[in-house]
């Protein structure tokens, strides 16, 4: 079965960087991409970006341009999300999810990880 | 704030039907497939509907999706207490070049 297993909770100081991992299994990694979605306390879901599991191409939501780096390691079928210059409003649950995108659009996540809680506090 | 609009909450008695609306624009719902997600308390979101009206095989047929123009609707029949959750619509927005979610609707079983 399709599974996405994320790394554990993180507590970071403002201005620092965090890197979250997402180990996938149960499907052909290169046939799909991985999206990252976050949910801040009391807020809705926010799509951050997507990385193609085949060639590493990425799409980012405009508000994360310059702060967000998405990478993959194909041999281990693992995706990574690095967010830099952390602020207190980056405190949120971060989810990775399998998603298929073509050159024109993404079709929405289907299988999701359980989430990684990030707390940004001094 | 989101480019998609959902009501903050809807409610109904057990066994009844509820509908959740999702309103958007020509750049998103009007031209791309809508998905629906459910997030039970303390769990990750779960896909309920994809490509406007298709259900994954493990989702019961009590859940349905429809779309007309720039609006989409999720229907839940035979409401159960276990359906209490937050429900979100999502869709690609061609103007933003990003996938967008609505702010979510809390479904309450009375």
PDB file of C-alpha atoms in Angstrom, chain A:
ATOM      1  CA  UNK A   1       0.000   0.000   0.000  1.00  0.00           C
ATOM      2  CA  UNK A   2       1.050   3.596  -0.593  1.00  0.00           C
ATOM      3  CA  UNK A   3       2.781   5.080   2.443  1.00  0.00           C
ATOM      4  CA  UNK A   4       4.534   8.359   3.182  1.00  0.00           C
ATOM      5  CA  UNK A   5       6.448   8.469   6.466  1.00  0.00           C
ATOM      6  CA  UNK A   6       7.661  11.828   7.681  1.00  0.00           C
ATOM      7  CA  UNK A   7      10.420  12.810  10.068  1.00  0.00           C
ATOM      8  CA  UNK A   8       9.678  13.896  13.606  1.00  0.00           C
ATOM      9  CA  UNK A   9       8.650  17.171  15.174  1.00  0.00           C
ATOM     10  CA  UNK A  10      11.044  20.099  15.114  1.00  0.00           C
ATOM     11  CA  UNK A  11      11.489  23.171  17.302  1.00  0.00           C
ATOM     12  CA  UNK A  12      13.525  25.902  15.634  1.00  0.00           C
ATOM     13  CA  UNK A  13      14.520  29.445  16.430  1.00  0.00           C
ATOM     14  CA  UNK A  14      13.502  32.379  14.226  1.00  0.00           C
ATOM     15  CA  UNK A  15      15.914  32.837  11.346  1.00  0.00           C
ATOM     16  CA  UNK A  16      16.969  29.195  11.286  1.00  0.00           C
ATOM     17  CA  UNK A  17      16.337  26.575   8.588  1.00  0.00           C
ATOM     18  CA  UNK A  18      14.541  23.250   8.840  1.00  0.00           C
ATOM     19  CA  UNK A  19      14.645  20.183   6.604  1.00  0.00           C
ATOM     20  CA  UNK A  20      11.815  17.656   6.748  1.00  0.00           C
ATOM     21  CA  UNK A  21      11.995  14.235   5.122  1.00  0.00           C
ATOM     22  CA  UNK A  22       9.244  12.114   3.586  1.00  0.00           C
ATOM     23  CA  UNK A  23      10.026   8.441   2.920  1.00  0.00           C
ATOM     24  CA  UNK A  24       7.662   6.982   0.323  1.00  0.00           C
ATOM     25  CA  UNK A  25       6.810   3.371  -0.507  1.00  0.00           C
ATOM     26  CA  UNK A  26       4.180   1.257  -2.196  1.00  0.00           C
ATOM     27  CA  UNK A  27       4.278   2.915  -5.631  1.00  0.00           C
ATOM     28  CA  UNK A  28       6.696   3.771  -8.432  1.00  0.00           C
ATOM     29  CA  UNK A  29       8.383   6.911  -7.136  1.00  0.00           C
ATOM     30  CA  UNK A  30       9.281   8.254 -10.582  1.00  0.00           C
ATOM     31  CA  UNK A  31       5.661   8.084 -11.821  1.00  0.00           C
ATOM     32  CA  UNK A  32       4.478  10.770  -9.408  1.00  0.00           C
ATOM     33  CA  UNK A  33       5.609  13.852  -7.578  1.00  0.00           C
ATOM     34  CA  UNK A  34       5.489  14.888  -3.955  1.00  0.00           C
ATOM     35  CA  UNK A  35       3.710  17.968  -2.719  1.00  0.00           C
ATOM     36  CA  UNK A  36       4.132  19.790   0.559  1.00  0.00           C
ATOM     37  CA  UNK A  37       1.104  21.258   2.310  1.00  0.00           C
ATOM     38  CA  UNK A  38       1.014  23.012   5.647  1.00  0.00           C
ATOM     39  CA  UNK A  39      -1.690  23.885   8.153  1.00  0.00           C
ATOM     40  CA  UNK A  40      -1.088  26.594  10.745  1.00  0.00           C
ATOM     41  CA  UNK A  41      -3.085  26.574  13.995  1.00  0.00           C
ATOM     42  CA  UNK A  42      -6.677  27.540  13.310  1.00  0.00           C
ATOM     43  CA  UNK A  43      -5.994  27.937   9.595  1.00  0.00           C
ATOM     44  CA  UNK A  44      -6.791  25.960   6.467  1.00  0.00           C
ATOM     45  CA  UNK A  45      -4.575  23.908   4.200  1.00  0.00           C
ATOM     46  CA  UNK A  46      -1.882  25.740   2.230  1.00  0.00           C
ATOM     47  CA  UNK A  47      -0.110  24.165  -0.760  1.00  0.00           C
ATOM     48  CA  UNK A  48       3.563  25.092  -0.707  1.00  0.00           C
ATOM     49  CA  UNK A  49       4.956  23.371  -3.765  1.00  0.00           C
ATOM     50  CA  UNK A  50       5.599  20.156  -5.692  1.00  0.00           C
ATOM     51  CA  UNK A  51       8.587  18.218  -6.963  1.00  0.00           C
ATOM     52  CA  UNK A  52       8.579  15.777  -9.852  1.00  0.00           C
ATOM     53  CA  UNK A  53       9.808  12.350  -8.743  1.00  0.00           C
ATOM     54  CA  UNK A  54      11.131  11.611 -12.236  1.00  0.00           C
ATOM     55  CA  UNK A  55      13.258  14.649 -13.094  1.00  0.00           C
ATOM     56  CA  UNK A  56      13.277  16.864  -9.984  1.00  0.00           C
ATOM     57  CA  UNK A  57      11.407  19.741 -11.619  1.00  0.00           C
ATOM     58  CA  UNK A  58       9.586  21.879  -9.092  1.00  0.00           C
ATOM     59  CA  UNK A  59       6.642  24.223  -8.746  1.00  0.00           C
ATOM     60  CA  UNK A  60       6.430  26.618  -5.816  1.00  0.00           C
ATOM     61  CA  UNK A  61       3.642  28.788  -4.507  1.00  0.00           C
ATOM     62  CA  UNK A  62       4.657  32.401  -5.018  1.00  0.00           C
ATOM     63  CA  UNK A  63       4.786  33.277  -1.328  1.00  0.00           C
ATOM     64  CA  UNK A  64       7.515  30.669  -0.687  1.00  0.00           C
ATOM     65  CA  UNK A  65       9.780  31.629  -3.586  1.00  0.00           C
ATOM     66  CA  UNK A  66      13.326  32.088  -2.326  1.00  0.00           C
ATOM     67  CA  UNK A  67      12.751  30.373   1.037  1.00  0.00           C
ATOM     68  CA  UNK A  68      11.680  26.905  -0.018  1.00  0.00           C
ATOM     69  CA  UNK A  69      13.809  24.129  -1.506  1.00  0.00           C
ATOM     70  CA  UNK A  70      12.333  20.788  -2.523  1.00  0.00           C
ATOM     71  CA  UNK A  71      14.574  17.853  -3.345  1.00  0.00           C
ATOM     72  CA  UNK A  72      14.324  14.104  -3.811  1.00  0.00           C
ATOM     73  CA  UNK A  73      16.613  11.113  -3.470  1.00  0.00           C
ATOM     74  CA  UNK A  74      15.404   8.552  -5.989  1.00  0.00           C
ATOM     75  CA  UNK A  75      17.370   5.512  -4.727  1.00  0.00           C
ATOM     76  CA  UNK A  76      15.721   5.852  -1.320  1.00  0.00           C
ATOM     77  CA  UNK A  77      12.395   7.186  -2.698  1.00  0.00           C
ATOM     78  CA  UNK A  78      12.578  10.041  -0.216  1.00  0.00           C
ATOM     79  CA  UNK A  79      11.525  13.659  -0.653  1.00  0.00           C
ATOM     80  CA  UNK A  80      12.819  16.591   1.354  1.00  0.00           C
ATOM     81  CA  UNK A  81      11.459  20.038   2.154  1.00  0.00           C
ATOM     82  CA  UNK A  82      13.799  22.763   3.402  1.00  0.00           C
ATOM     83  CA  UNK A  83      12.372  26.058   4.626  1.00  0.00           C
ATOM     84  CA  UNK A  84      14.786  28.903   5.456  1.00  0.00           C
ATOM     85  CA  UNK A  85      14.608  32.164   7.392  1.00  0.00           C
ATOM     86  CA  UNK A  86      11.961  30.752   9.666  1.00  0.00           C
ATOM     87  CA  UNK A  87       9.440  33.063  11.318  1.00  0.00           C
ATOM     88  CA  UNK A  88       6.939  32.487  14.079  1.00  0.00           C
ATOM     89  CA  UNK A  89       4.118  32.328  11.533  1.00  0.00           C
ATOM     90  CA  UNK A  90       5.800  29.294   9.961  1.00  0.00           C
ATOM     91  CA  UNK A  91       4.649  27.337  13.007  1.00  0.00           C
ATOM     92  CA  UNK A  92       2.395  24.688  11.493  1.00  0.00           C
ATOM     93  CA  UNK A  93       1.864  21.027  10.728  1.00  0.00           C
ATOM     94  CA  UNK A  94       3.680  20.183   7.500  1.00  0.00           C
ATOM     95  CA  UNK A  95       2.397  17.333   5.318  1.00  0.00           C
ATOM     96  CA  UNK A  96       3.957  15.620   2.356  1.00  0.00           C
ATOM     97  CA  UNK A  97       1.608  13.997  -0.131  1.00  0.00           C
ATOM     98  CA  UNK A  98       1.777  12.099  -3.381  1.00  0.00           C
ATOM     99  CA  UNK A  99       0.551  14.186  -6.289  1.00  0.00           C
ATOM    100  CA  UNK A 100       0.509  13.911 -10.064  1.00  0.00           C
ATOM    101  CA  UNK A 101       1.190  17.036 -12.100  1.00  0.00           C
ATOM    102  CA  UNK A 102       1.557  17.524 -15.836  1.00  0.00           C
ATOM    103  CA  UNK A 103       3.302  20.529 -17.415  1.00  0.00           C
ATOM    104  CA  UNK A 104       0.098  22.574 -17.170  1.00  0.00           C
ATOM    105  CA  UNK A 105      -1.331  21.777 -13.726  1.00  0.00           C
ATOM    106  CA  UNK A 106      -1.395  19.615 -10.622  1.00  0.00           C
ATOM    107  CA  UNK A 107      -4.280  17.285  -9.936  1.00  0.00           C
ATOM    108  CA  UNK A 108      -4.352  17.395  -6.152  1.00  0.00           C
ATOM    109  CA  UNK A 109      -2.690  15.228  -3.504  1.00  0.00           C
ATOM    110  CA  UNK A 110      -4.057  11.724  -3.053  1.00  0.00           C
ATOM    111  CA  UNK A 111      -2.060   9.908  -0.327  1.00  0.00           C
ATOM    112  CA  UNK A 112      -0.745  11.932   2.602  1.00  0.00           C
ATOM    113  CA  UNK A 113       1.883  11.552   5.299  1.00  0.00           C
ATOM    114  CA  UNK A 114       0.871  11.956   8.928  1.00  0.00           C
ATOM    115  CA  UNK A 115       2.529  15.340   9.243  1.00  0.00           C
ATOM    116  CA  UNK A 116       5.540  16.937  10.923  1.00  0.00           C
ATOM    117  CA  UNK A 117       4.917  19.592  13.552  1.00  0.00           C
ATOM    118  CA  UNK A 118       7.222  22.582  13.220  1.00  0.00           C
ATOM    119  CA  UNK A 119       7.345  25.120  16.031  1.00  0.00           C
ATOM    120  CA  UNK A 120       9.284  28.334  15.525  1.00  0.00           C
ATOM    121  CA  UNK A 121       9.992  30.044  18.797  1.00  0.00           C
ATOM    122  CA  UNK A 122      12.792  31.823  20.562  1.00  0.00           C
TER     123      UNK A 122
END
